[in-house]
Short mmCIF file of C-alpha atoms in Angstrom, two decimals:
data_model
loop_
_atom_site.label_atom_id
_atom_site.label_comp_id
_atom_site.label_asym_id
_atom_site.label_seq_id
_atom_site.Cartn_x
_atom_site.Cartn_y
_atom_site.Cartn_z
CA UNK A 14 0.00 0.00 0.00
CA UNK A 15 1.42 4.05 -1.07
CA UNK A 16 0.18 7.04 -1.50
CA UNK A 17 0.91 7.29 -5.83
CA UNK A 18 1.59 10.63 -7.02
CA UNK A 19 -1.29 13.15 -7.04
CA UNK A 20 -3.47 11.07 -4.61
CA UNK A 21 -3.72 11.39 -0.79
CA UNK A 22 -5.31 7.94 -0.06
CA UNK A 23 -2.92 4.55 0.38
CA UNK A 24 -4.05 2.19 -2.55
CA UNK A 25 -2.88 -1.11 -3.25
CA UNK A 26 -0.13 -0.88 -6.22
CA UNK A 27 1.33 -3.60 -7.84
CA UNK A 28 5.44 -3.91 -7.42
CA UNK A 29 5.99 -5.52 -11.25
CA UNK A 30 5.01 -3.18 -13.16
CA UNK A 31 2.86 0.13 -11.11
CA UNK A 32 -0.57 -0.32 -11.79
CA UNK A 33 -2.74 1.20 -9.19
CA UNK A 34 -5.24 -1.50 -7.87
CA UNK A 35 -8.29 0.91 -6.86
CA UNK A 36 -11.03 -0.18 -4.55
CA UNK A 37 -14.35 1.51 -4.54
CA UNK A 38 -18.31 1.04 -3.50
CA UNK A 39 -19.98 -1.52 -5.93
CA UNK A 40 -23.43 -0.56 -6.89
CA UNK A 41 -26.20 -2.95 -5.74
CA UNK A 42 -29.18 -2.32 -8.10
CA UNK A 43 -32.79 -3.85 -7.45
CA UNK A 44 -36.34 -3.55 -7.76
CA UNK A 45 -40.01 -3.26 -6.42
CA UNK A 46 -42.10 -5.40 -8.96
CA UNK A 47 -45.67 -4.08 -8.57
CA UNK A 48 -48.72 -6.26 -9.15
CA UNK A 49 -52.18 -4.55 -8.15
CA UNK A 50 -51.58 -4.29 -4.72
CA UNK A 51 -48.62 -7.00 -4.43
CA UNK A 52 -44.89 -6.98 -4.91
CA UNK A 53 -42.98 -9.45 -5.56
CA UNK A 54 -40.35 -10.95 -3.17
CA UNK A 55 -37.98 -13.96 -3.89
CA UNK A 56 -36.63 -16.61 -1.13
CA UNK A 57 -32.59 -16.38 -1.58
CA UNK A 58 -31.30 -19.78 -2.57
CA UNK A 59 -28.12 -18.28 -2.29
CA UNK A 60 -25.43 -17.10 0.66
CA UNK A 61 -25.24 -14.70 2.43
CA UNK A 62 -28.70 -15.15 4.60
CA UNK A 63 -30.16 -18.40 2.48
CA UNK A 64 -33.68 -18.76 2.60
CA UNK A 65 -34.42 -15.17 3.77
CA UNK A 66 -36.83 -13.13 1.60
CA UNK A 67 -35.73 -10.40 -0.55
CA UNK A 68 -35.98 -8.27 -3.42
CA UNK A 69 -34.83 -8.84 -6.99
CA UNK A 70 -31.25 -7.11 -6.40
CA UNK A 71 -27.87 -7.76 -7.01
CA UNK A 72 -24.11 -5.91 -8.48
CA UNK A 73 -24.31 -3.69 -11.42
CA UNK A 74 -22.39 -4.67 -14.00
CA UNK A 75 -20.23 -2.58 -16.74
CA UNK A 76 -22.31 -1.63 -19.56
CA UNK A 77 -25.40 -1.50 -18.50
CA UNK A 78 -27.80 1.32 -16.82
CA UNK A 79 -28.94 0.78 -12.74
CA UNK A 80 -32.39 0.82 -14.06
CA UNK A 81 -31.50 -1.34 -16.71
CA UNK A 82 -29.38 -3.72 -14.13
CA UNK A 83 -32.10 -3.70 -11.88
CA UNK A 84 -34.71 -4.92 -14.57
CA UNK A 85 -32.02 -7.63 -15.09
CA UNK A 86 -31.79 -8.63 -12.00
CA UNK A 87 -36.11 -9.05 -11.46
CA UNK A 88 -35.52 -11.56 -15.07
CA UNK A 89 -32.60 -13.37 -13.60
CA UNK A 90 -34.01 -13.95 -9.54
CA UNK A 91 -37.59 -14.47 -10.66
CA UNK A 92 -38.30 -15.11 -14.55
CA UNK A 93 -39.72 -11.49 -14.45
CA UNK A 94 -40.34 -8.91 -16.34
CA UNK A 95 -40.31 -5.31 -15.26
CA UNK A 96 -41.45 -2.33 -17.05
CA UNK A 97 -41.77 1.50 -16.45
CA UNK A 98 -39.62 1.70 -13.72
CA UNK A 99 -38.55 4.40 -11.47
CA UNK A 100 -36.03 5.32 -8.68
CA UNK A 101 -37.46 5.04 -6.20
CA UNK A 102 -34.74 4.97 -3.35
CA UNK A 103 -30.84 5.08 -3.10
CA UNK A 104 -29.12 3.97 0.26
CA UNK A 105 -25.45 4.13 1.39
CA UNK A 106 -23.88 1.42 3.38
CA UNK A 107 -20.62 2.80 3.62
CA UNK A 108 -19.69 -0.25 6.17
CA UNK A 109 -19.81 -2.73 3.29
CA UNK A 110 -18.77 -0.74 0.81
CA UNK A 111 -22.12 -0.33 -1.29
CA UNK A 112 -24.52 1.77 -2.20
CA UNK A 113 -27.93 0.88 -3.64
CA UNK A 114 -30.42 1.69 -6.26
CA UNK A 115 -33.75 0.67 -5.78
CA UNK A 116 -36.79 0.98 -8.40
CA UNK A 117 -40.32 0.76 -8.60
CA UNK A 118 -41.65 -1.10 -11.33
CA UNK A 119 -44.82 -3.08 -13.04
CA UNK A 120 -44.79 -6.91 -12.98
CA UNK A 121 -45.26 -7.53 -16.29
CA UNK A 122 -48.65 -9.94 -16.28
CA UNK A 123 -47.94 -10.64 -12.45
CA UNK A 124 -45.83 -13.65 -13.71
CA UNK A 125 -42.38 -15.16 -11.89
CA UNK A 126 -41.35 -18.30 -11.17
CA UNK A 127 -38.13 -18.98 -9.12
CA UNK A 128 -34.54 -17.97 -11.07
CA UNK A 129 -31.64 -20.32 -10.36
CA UNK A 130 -30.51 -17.91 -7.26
CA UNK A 131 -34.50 -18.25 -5.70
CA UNK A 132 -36.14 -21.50 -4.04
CA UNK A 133 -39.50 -19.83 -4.03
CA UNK A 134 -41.38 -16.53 -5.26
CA UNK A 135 -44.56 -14.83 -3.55
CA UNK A 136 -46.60 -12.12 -4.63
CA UNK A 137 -47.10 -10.83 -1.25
CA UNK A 138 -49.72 -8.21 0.06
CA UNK A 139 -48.64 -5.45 2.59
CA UNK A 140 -49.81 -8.01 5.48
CA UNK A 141 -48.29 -11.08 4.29
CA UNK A 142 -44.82 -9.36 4.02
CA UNK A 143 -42.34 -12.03 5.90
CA UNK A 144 -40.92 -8.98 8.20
CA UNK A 145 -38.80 -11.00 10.40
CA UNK A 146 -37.20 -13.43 7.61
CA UNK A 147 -36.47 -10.49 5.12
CA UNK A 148 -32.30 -10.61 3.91
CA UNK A 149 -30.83 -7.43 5.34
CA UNK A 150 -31.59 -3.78 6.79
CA UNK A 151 -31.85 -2.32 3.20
CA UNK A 152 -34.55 -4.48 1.99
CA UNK A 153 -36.53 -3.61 5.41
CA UNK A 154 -35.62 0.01 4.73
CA UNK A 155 -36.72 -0.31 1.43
CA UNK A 156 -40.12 -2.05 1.71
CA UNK A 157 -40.95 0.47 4.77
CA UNK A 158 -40.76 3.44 2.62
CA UNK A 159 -42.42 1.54 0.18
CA UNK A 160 -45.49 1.28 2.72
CA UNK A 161 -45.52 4.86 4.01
CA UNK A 162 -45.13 6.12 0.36
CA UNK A 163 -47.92 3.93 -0.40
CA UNK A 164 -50.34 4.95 2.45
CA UNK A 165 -49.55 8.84 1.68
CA UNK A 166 -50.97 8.28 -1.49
CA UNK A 167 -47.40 9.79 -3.05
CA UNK A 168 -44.31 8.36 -4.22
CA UNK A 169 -41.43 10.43 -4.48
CA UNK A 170 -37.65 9.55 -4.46
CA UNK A 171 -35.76 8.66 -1.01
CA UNK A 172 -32.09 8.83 -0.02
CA UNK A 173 -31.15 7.62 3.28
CA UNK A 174 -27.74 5.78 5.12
CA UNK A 175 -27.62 2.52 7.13
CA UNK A 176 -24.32 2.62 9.79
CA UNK A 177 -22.85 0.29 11.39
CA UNK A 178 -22.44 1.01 15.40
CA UNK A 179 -21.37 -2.82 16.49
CA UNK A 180 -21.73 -5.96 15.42
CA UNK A 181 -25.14 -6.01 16.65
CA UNK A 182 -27.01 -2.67 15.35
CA UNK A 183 -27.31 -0.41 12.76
CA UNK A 184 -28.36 3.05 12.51
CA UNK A 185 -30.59 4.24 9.67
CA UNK A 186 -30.58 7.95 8.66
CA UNK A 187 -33.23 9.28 6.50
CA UNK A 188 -32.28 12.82 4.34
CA UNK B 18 -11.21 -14.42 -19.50
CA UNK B 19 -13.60 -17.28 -18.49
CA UNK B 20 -17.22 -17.72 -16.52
CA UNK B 21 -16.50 -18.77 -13.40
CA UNK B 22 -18.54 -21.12 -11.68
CA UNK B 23 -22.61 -20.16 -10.79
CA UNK B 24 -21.64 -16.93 -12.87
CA UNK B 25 -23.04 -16.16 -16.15
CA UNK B 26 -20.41 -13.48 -17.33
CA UNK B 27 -16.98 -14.02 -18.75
CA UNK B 28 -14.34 -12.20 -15.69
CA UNK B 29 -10.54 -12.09 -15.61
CA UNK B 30 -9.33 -14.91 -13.58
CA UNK B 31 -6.09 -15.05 -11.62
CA UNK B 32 -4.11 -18.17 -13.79
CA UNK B 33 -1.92 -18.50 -10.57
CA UNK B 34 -4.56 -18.78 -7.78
CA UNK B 35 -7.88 -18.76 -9.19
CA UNK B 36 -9.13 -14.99 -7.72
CA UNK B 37 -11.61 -13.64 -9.91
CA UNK B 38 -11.32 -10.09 -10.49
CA UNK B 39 -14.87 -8.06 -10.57
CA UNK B 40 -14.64 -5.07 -12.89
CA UNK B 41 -17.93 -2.98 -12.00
CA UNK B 42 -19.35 0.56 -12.48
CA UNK B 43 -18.04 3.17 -10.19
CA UNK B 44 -20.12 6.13 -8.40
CA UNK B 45 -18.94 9.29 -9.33
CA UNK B 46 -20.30 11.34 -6.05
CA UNK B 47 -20.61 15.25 -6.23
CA UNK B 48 -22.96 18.45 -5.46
CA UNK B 49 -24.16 21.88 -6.26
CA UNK B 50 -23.15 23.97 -3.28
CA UNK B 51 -25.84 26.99 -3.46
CA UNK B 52 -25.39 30.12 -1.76
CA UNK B 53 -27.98 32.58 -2.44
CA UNK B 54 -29.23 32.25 -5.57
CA UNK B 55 -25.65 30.91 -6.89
CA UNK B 56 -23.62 27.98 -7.32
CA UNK B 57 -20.02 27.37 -7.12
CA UNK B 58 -18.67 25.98 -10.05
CA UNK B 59 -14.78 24.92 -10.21
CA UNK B 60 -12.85 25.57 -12.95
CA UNK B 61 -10.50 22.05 -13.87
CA UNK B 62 -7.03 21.60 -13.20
CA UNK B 63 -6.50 18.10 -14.42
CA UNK B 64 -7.30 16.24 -17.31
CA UNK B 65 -9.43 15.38 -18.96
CA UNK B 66 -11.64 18.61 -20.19
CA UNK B 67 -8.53 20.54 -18.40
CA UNK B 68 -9.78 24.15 -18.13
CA UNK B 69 -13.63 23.31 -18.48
CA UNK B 70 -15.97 24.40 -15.91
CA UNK B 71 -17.66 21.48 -13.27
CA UNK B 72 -19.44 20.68 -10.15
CA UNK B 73 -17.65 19.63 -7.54
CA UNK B 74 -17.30 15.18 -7.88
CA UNK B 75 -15.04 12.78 -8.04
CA UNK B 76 -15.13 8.98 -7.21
CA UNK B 77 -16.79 7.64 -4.19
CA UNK B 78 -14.06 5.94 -1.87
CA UNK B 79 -14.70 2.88 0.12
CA UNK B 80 -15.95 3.92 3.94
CA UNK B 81 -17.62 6.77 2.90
CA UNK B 82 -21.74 7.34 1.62
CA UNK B 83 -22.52 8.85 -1.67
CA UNK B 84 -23.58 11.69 0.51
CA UNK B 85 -20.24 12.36 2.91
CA UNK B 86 -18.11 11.83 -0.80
CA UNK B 87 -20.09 14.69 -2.32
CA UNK B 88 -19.27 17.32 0.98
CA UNK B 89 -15.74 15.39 0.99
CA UNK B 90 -15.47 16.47 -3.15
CA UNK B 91 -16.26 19.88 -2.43
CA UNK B 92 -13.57 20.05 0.60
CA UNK B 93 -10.37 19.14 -1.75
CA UNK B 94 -11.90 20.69 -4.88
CA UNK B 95 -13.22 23.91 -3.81
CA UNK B 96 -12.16 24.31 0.10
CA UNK B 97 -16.04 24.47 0.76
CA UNK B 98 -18.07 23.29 3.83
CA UNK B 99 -21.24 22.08 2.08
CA UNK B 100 -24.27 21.41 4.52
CA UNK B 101 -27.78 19.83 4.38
CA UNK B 102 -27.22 17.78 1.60
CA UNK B 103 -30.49 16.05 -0.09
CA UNK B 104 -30.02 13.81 -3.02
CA UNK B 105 -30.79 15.74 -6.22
CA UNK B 106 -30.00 13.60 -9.41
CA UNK B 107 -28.65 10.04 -10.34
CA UNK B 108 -27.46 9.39 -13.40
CA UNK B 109 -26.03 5.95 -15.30
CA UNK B 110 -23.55 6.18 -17.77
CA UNK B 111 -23.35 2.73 -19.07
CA UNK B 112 -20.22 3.49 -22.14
CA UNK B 113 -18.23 4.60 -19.36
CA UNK B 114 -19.68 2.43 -16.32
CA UNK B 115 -20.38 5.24 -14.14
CA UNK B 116 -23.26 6.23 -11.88
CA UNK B 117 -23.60 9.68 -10.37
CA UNK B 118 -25.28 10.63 -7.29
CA UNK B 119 -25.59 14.41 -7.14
CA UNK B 120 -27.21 16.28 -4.15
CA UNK B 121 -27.75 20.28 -3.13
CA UNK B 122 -26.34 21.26 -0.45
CA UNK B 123 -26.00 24.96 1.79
CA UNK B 124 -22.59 26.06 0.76
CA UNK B 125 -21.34 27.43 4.57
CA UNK B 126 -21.28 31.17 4.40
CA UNK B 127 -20.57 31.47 0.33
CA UNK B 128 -16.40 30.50 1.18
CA UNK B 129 -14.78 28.54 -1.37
CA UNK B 130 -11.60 28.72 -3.34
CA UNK B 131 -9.55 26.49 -5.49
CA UNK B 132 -8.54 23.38 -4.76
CA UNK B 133 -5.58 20.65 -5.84
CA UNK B 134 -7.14 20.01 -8.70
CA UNK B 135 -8.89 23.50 -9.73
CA UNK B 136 -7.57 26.62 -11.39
CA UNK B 137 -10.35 28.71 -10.15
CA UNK B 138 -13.69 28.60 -8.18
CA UNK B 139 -17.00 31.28 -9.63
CA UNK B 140 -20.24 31.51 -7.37
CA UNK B 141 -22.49 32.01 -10.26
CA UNK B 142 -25.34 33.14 -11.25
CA UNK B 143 -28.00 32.03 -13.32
CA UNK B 144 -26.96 33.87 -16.38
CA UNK B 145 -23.40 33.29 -15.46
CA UNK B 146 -23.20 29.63 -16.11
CA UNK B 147 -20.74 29.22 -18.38
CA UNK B 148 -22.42 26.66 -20.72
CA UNK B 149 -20.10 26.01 -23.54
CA UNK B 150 -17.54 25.51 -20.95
CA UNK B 151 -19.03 22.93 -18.74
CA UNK B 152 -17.08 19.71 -18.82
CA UNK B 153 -18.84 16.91 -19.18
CA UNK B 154 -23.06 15.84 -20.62
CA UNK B 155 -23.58 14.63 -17.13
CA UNK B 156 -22.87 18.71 -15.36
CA UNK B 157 -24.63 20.41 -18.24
CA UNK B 158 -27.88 17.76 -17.81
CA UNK B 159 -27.67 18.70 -13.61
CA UNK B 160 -27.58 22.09 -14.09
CA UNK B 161 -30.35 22.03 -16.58
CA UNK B 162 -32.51 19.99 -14.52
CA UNK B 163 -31.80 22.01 -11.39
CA UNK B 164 -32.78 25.51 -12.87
CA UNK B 165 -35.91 23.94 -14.37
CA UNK B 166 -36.79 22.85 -10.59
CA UNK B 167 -35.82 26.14 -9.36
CA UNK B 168 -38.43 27.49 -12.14
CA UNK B 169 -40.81 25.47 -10.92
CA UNK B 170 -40.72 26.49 -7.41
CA UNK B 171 -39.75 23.00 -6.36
CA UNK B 172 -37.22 20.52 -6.37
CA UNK B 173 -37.20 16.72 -6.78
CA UNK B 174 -34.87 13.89 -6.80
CA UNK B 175 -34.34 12.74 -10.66
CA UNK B 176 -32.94 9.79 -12.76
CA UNK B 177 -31.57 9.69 -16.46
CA UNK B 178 -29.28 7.76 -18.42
CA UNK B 179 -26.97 9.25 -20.71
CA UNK B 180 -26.46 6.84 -23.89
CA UNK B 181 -23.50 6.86 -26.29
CA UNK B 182 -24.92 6.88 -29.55
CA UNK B 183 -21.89 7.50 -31.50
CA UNK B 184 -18.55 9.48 -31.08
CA UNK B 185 -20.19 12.39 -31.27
CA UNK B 186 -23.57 12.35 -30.09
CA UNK B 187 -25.59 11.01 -27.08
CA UNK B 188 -28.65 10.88 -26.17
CA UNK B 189 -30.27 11.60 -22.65
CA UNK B 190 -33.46 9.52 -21.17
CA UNK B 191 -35.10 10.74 -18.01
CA UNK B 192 -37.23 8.61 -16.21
#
């Protein structure tokens, strides 16, 4: 690890022949598939947190758009396809290094079936949301913004942080 | 170059040890520091579009949110304390894997002045945005869609794509 010239951060560079190894956030990019007044959720089939329920979401990869990623992601989890989407929130998680876009978009003919990352797929309805087996803080996040938005009769476009304080808790800030 | 296993993408693949190396987008992280009813604007030092007028950005580091990078950006390009930050505009840039996250942010008692890597800072105006000097489609598509919220009395978080459609055109999609 050095400083190169012009930086002020230590980055790993390589002793053969120079070439300065950066490391930064990855973009996590996911969705809210809409059907009447469902959404779809997939059962991870998959580390970390198997068989936990989650959103369509996953890395962004070169060459393609977040929305587009996300939209990607929805066909790859859950044999879905989702139109018209849009941002609908963006969350840092500066602890693991990511920060992630998450969209709001229509089921296409409320179909899905489970993608070779899911065991299972459920349209759920506000009250059958699996609260206590969802993956991680951002999907919670997510889906409770979702909710509120939902009963204010009003979408609009949220930013917020989830921080580490131990290895037990988090704390979420809303801007 | 090969799909690893349970992938579906071709990644570069350590011959020694196996280590797959992820290339993925990066967040370009920045902000329009307002004072009044002007923004500060930097003036580039560095390559490329040396000389060209920007917004303070530059890329997210690891540790950090979208949200401290942008204040952080404005620190070591413009020595200005930004404050109050809400999340303003995302934009994918899929030719160049890039997503920005730009917010709006208080700049602390109008005080800025050039950076490392700026030859001058301007607080400008409306009418004194340089426009044929800005330095990249992603600033001039910000600053458009910021005075058109200004004109409209209110402000709202956006997201567009900006497409390459050839060397020397693009096209921009809001969503």
């Amino acid at each position: 690890m050095l400083i190169p010239a012009g930086d002020n951060r230590q980055r790993y560079v390589c002793d053969a022949c120079g070439m300065v190894h950066y490391q930064n956030p990855n973009v996590v990019t996911g969705c809210i598939p809409e059907w009447d007044d469902r959404i779809l959720l997939c059962k991870r089939a998959i580390e970390p947190r198997f068989g936990t329920w989650t959103l369509p979401a996953g890395f962004m990869e070169n060459g393609e758009s977040s929305m587009f990623g996300a939209a990607r992601e929805a066909r790859e989890e859950a044999n879905a396809e989702v139109q018209r989407l849009t941002l609908f929130c963006v969350f840092s998680i500066p602890h693991i290094n990511q920060v992630y876009t998450m969209y709001r978009g229509e089921l296409h003919q409320g179909e899905a079936s489970p993608g070779d990352e899911s065991l299972e797929v459920m349209l759920a309805s506000e009250d059958e949301v699996p609260w206590n087996e969802l993956s991680f803080p951002v999907i919670i996040e997510t889906l409770k913004l979702y909710y509120e938005d939902r009963q204010a009769g009003q979408f609009s476009t949220h930013y917020g942080e989830i921080i580490k304080l131990d290895q037990r808790s988090i704390r979420v800030e809303h801007y």
